[in-house]
mmCIF file of C-alpha atoms in Angstrom:
data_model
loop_
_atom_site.group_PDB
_atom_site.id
_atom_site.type_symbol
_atom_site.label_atom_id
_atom_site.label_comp_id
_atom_site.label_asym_id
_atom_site.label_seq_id
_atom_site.Cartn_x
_atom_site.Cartn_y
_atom_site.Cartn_z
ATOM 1 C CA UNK A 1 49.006 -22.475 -59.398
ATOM 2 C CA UNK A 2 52.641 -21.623 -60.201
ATOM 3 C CA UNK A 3 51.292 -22.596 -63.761
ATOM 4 C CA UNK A 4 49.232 -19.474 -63.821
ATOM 5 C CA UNK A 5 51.840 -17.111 -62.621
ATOM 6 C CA UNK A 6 54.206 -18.613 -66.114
ATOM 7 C CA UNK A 7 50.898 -17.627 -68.348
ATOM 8 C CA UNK A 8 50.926 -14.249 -66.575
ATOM 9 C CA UNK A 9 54.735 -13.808 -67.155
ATOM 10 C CA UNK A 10 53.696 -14.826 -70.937
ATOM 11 C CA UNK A 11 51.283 -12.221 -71.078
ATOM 12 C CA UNK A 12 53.226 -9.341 -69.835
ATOM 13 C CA UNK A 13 56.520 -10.738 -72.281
ATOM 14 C CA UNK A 14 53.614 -10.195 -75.186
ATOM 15 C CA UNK A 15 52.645 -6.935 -73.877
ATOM 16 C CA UNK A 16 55.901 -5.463 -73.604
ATOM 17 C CA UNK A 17 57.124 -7.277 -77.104
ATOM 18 C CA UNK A 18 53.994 -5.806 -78.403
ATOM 19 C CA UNK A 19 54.981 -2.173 -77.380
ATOM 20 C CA UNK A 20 57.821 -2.531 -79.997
ATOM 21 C CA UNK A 21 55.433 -2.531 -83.074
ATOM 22 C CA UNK A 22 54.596 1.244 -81.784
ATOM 23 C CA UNK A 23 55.841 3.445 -84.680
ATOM 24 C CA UNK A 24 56.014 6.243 -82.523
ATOM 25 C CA UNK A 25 57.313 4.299 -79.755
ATOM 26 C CA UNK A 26 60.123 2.740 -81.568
ATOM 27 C CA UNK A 27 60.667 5.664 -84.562
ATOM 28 C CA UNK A 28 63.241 7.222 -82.172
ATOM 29 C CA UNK A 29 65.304 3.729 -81.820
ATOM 30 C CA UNK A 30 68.826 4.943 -82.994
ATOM 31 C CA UNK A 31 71.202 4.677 -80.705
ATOM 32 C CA UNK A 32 74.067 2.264 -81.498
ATOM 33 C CA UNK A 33 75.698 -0.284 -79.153
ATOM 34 C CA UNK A 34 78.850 2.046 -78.897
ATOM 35 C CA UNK A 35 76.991 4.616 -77.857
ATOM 36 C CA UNK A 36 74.257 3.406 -75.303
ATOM 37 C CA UNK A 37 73.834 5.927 -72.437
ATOM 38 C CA UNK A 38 74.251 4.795 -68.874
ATOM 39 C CA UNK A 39 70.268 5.886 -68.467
ATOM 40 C CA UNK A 40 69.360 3.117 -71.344
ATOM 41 C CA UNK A 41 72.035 0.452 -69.886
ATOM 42 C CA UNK A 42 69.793 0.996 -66.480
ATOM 43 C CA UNK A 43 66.425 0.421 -68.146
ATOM 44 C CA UNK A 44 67.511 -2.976 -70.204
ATOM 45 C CA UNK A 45 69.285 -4.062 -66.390
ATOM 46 C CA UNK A 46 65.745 -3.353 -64.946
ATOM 47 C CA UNK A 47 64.426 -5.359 -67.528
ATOM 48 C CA UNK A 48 66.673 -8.236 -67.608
ATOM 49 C CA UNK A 49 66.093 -8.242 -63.124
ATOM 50 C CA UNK A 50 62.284 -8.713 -63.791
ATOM 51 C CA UNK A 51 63.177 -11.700 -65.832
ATOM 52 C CA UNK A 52 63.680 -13.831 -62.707
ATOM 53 C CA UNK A 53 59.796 -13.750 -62.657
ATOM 54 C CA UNK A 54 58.910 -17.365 -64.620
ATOM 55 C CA UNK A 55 57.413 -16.744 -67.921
ATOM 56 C CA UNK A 56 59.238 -13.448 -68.544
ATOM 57 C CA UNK A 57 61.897 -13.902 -71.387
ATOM 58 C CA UNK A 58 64.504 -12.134 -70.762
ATOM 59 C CA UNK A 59 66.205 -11.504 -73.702
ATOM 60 C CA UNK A 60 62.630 -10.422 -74.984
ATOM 61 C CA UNK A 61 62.006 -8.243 -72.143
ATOM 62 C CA UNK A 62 65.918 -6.497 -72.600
ATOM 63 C CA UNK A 63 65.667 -6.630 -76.481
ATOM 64 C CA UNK A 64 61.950 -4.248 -75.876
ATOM 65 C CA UNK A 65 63.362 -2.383 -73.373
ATOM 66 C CA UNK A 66 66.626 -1.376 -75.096
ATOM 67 C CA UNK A 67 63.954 -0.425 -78.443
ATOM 68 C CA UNK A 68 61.868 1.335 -76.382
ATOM 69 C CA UNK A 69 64.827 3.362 -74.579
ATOM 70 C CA UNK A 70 65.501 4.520 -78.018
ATOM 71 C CA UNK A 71 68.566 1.544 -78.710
ATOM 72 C CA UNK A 72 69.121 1.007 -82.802
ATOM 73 C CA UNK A 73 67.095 -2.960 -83.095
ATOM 74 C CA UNK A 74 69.841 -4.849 -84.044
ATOM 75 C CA UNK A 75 71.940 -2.958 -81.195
ATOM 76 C CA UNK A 76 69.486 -3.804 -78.749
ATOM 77 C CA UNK A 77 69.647 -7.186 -79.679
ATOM 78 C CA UNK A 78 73.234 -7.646 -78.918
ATOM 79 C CA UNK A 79 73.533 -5.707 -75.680
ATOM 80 C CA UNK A 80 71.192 -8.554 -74.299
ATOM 81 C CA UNK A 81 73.150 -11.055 -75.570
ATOM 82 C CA UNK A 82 76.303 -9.157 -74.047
ATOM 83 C CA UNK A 83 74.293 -8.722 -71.303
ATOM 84 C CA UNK A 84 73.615 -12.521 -70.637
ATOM 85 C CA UNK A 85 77.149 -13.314 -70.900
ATOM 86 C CA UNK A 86 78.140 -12.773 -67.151
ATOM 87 C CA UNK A 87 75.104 -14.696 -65.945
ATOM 88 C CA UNK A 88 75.978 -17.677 -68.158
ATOM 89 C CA UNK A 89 79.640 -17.702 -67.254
ATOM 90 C CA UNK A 90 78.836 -17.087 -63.287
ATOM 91 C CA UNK A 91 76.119 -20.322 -63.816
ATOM 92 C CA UNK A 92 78.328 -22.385 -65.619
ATOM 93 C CA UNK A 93 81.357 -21.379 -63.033
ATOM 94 C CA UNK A 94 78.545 -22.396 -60.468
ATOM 95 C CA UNK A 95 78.167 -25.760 -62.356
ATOM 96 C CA UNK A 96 81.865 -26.781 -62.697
ATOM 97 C CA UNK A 97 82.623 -25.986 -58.687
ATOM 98 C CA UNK A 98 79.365 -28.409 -57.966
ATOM 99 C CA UNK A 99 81.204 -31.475 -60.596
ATOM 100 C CA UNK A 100 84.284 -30.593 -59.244
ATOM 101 C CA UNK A 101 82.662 -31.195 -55.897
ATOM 102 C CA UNK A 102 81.353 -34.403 -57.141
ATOM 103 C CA UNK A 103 85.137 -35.642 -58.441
ATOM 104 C CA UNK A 104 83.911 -34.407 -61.805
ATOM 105 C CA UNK A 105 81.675 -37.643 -61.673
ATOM 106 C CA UNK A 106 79.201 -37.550 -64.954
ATOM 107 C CA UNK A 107 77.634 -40.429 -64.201
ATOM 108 C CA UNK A 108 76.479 -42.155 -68.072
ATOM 109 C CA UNK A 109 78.193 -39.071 -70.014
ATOM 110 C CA UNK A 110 81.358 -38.631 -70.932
ATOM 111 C CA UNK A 111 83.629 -35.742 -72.197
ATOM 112 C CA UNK A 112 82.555 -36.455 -75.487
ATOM 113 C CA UNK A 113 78.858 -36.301 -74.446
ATOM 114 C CA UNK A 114 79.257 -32.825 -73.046
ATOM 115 C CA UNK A 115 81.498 -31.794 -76.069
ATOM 116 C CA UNK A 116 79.678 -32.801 -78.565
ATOM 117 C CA UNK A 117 76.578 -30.597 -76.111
ATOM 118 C CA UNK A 118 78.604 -27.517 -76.323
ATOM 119 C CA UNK A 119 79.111 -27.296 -80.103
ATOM 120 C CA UNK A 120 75.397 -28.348 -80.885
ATOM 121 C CA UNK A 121 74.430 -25.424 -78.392
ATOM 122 C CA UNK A 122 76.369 -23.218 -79.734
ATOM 123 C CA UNK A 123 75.448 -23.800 -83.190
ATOM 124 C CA UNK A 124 71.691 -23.291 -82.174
ATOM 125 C CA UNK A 125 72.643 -20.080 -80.465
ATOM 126 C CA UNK A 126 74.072 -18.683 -83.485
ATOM 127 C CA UNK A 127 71.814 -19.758 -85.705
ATOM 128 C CA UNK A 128 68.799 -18.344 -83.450
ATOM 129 C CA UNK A 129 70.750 -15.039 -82.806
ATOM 130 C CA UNK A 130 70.927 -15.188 -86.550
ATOM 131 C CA UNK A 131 66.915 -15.439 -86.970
ATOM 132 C CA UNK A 132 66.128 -13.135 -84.305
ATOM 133 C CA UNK A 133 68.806 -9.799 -86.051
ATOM 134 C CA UNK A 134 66.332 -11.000 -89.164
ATOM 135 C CA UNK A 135 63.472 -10.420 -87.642
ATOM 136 C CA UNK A 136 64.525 -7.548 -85.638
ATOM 137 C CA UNK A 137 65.920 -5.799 -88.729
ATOM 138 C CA UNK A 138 62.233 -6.398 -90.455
ATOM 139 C CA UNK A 139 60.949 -4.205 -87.133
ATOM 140 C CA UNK A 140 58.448 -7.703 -86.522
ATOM 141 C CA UNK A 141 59.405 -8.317 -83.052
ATOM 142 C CA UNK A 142 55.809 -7.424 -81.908
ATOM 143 C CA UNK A 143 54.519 -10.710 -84.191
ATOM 144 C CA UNK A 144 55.894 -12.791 -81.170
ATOM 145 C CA UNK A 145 53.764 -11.072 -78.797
ATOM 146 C CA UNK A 146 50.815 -13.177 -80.872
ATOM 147 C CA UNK A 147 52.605 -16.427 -80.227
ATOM 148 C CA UNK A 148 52.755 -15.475 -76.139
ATOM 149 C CA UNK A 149 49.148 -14.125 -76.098
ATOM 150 C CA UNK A 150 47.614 -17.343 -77.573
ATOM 151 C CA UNK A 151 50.510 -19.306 -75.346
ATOM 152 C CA UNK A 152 49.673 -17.559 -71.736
ATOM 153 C CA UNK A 153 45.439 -17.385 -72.600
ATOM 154 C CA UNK A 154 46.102 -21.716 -73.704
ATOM 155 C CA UNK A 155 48.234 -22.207 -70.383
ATOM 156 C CA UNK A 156 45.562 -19.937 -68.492
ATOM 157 C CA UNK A 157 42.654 -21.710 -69.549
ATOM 158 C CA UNK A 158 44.207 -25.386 -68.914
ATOM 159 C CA UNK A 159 45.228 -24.449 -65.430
ATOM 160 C CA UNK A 160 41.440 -23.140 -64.509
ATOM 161 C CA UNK A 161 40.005 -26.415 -66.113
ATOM 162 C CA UNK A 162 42.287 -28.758 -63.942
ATOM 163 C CA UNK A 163 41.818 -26.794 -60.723
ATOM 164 C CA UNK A 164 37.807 -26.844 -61.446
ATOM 165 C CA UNK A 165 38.231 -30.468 -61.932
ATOM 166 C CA UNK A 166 40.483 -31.329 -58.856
#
């Protein structure tokens, strides 16, 4: 069951990243970071709150939102990123008070473990926020939404098999 609520979230995600291959819908996406308007910063916070629901990306759902609210592609792209900042540093804070808690026990792992974590995320971060200003610079976005669609109707389809066979 909660399986068919992530292909749903899927879904919508493709919708919405679908919305952004609109010409007319995205022809009047100029705005530039600096200069994003406090009615376009509440749109991409609306978007990035109905993240919460599983299967809704949320740097997909703020990235469309912030095109579709008329924000320049590439700025779009890095308000979300700015705008997951504070949630990663509150649920990181949230994870060192809960080792702390724990006497900083990491059981198998070391420092070295989590080190050598940290710069091997971070180098896959860049390198993805690298592909995605690519791709967002192309204006093919909406080409994920193909990759969701087939993703939520697979996921979809599996769940109603098992539940007609259990």
């Amino acid at each position: 069951n909660d399986m068919l609520s992530v292909a749903m979230g899927f879904l919508i995600t493709a919708s919405i990243l679908r919305l952004t291959g609109k010409s007319k819908m995205t022809s009047n996406a100029n705005t530039e970071l600096k200069d994003i308007s406090l009615r376009q910063a509440i749109i991409v916070g609306f978007a990035q709150m109905w993240a919460i629901v599983p299967g809704i990306s949320r740097s997909g759902s703020t990235i469309a939102a912030g095109i579709l609210s008329g924000i320049k592609f590439e700025s779009a792209a890095a308000f979300s990123f700015l705008l997951a900042l504070p949630a990663i540093a509150g649920a990181s804070l949230l994870e060192i008070i809960e080792l702390a808690r724990n006497g900083f026990q990491l059981g198998d792992f070391t420092i070295g473990h989590l080190a050598l974590g940290l710069v091997v995320s971070a180098a896959v971060s860049l390198a993805s926020l690298y592909l995605l200003v690519q791709i967002l610079r192309k204006g093919k976005l909406a080409w994920f939404s193909w990759y969701l669609f087939l993703l939520g109707v697979s996921l979809m389809i599996w769940q109603i098999l098992s539940l007609s066979r259990g």
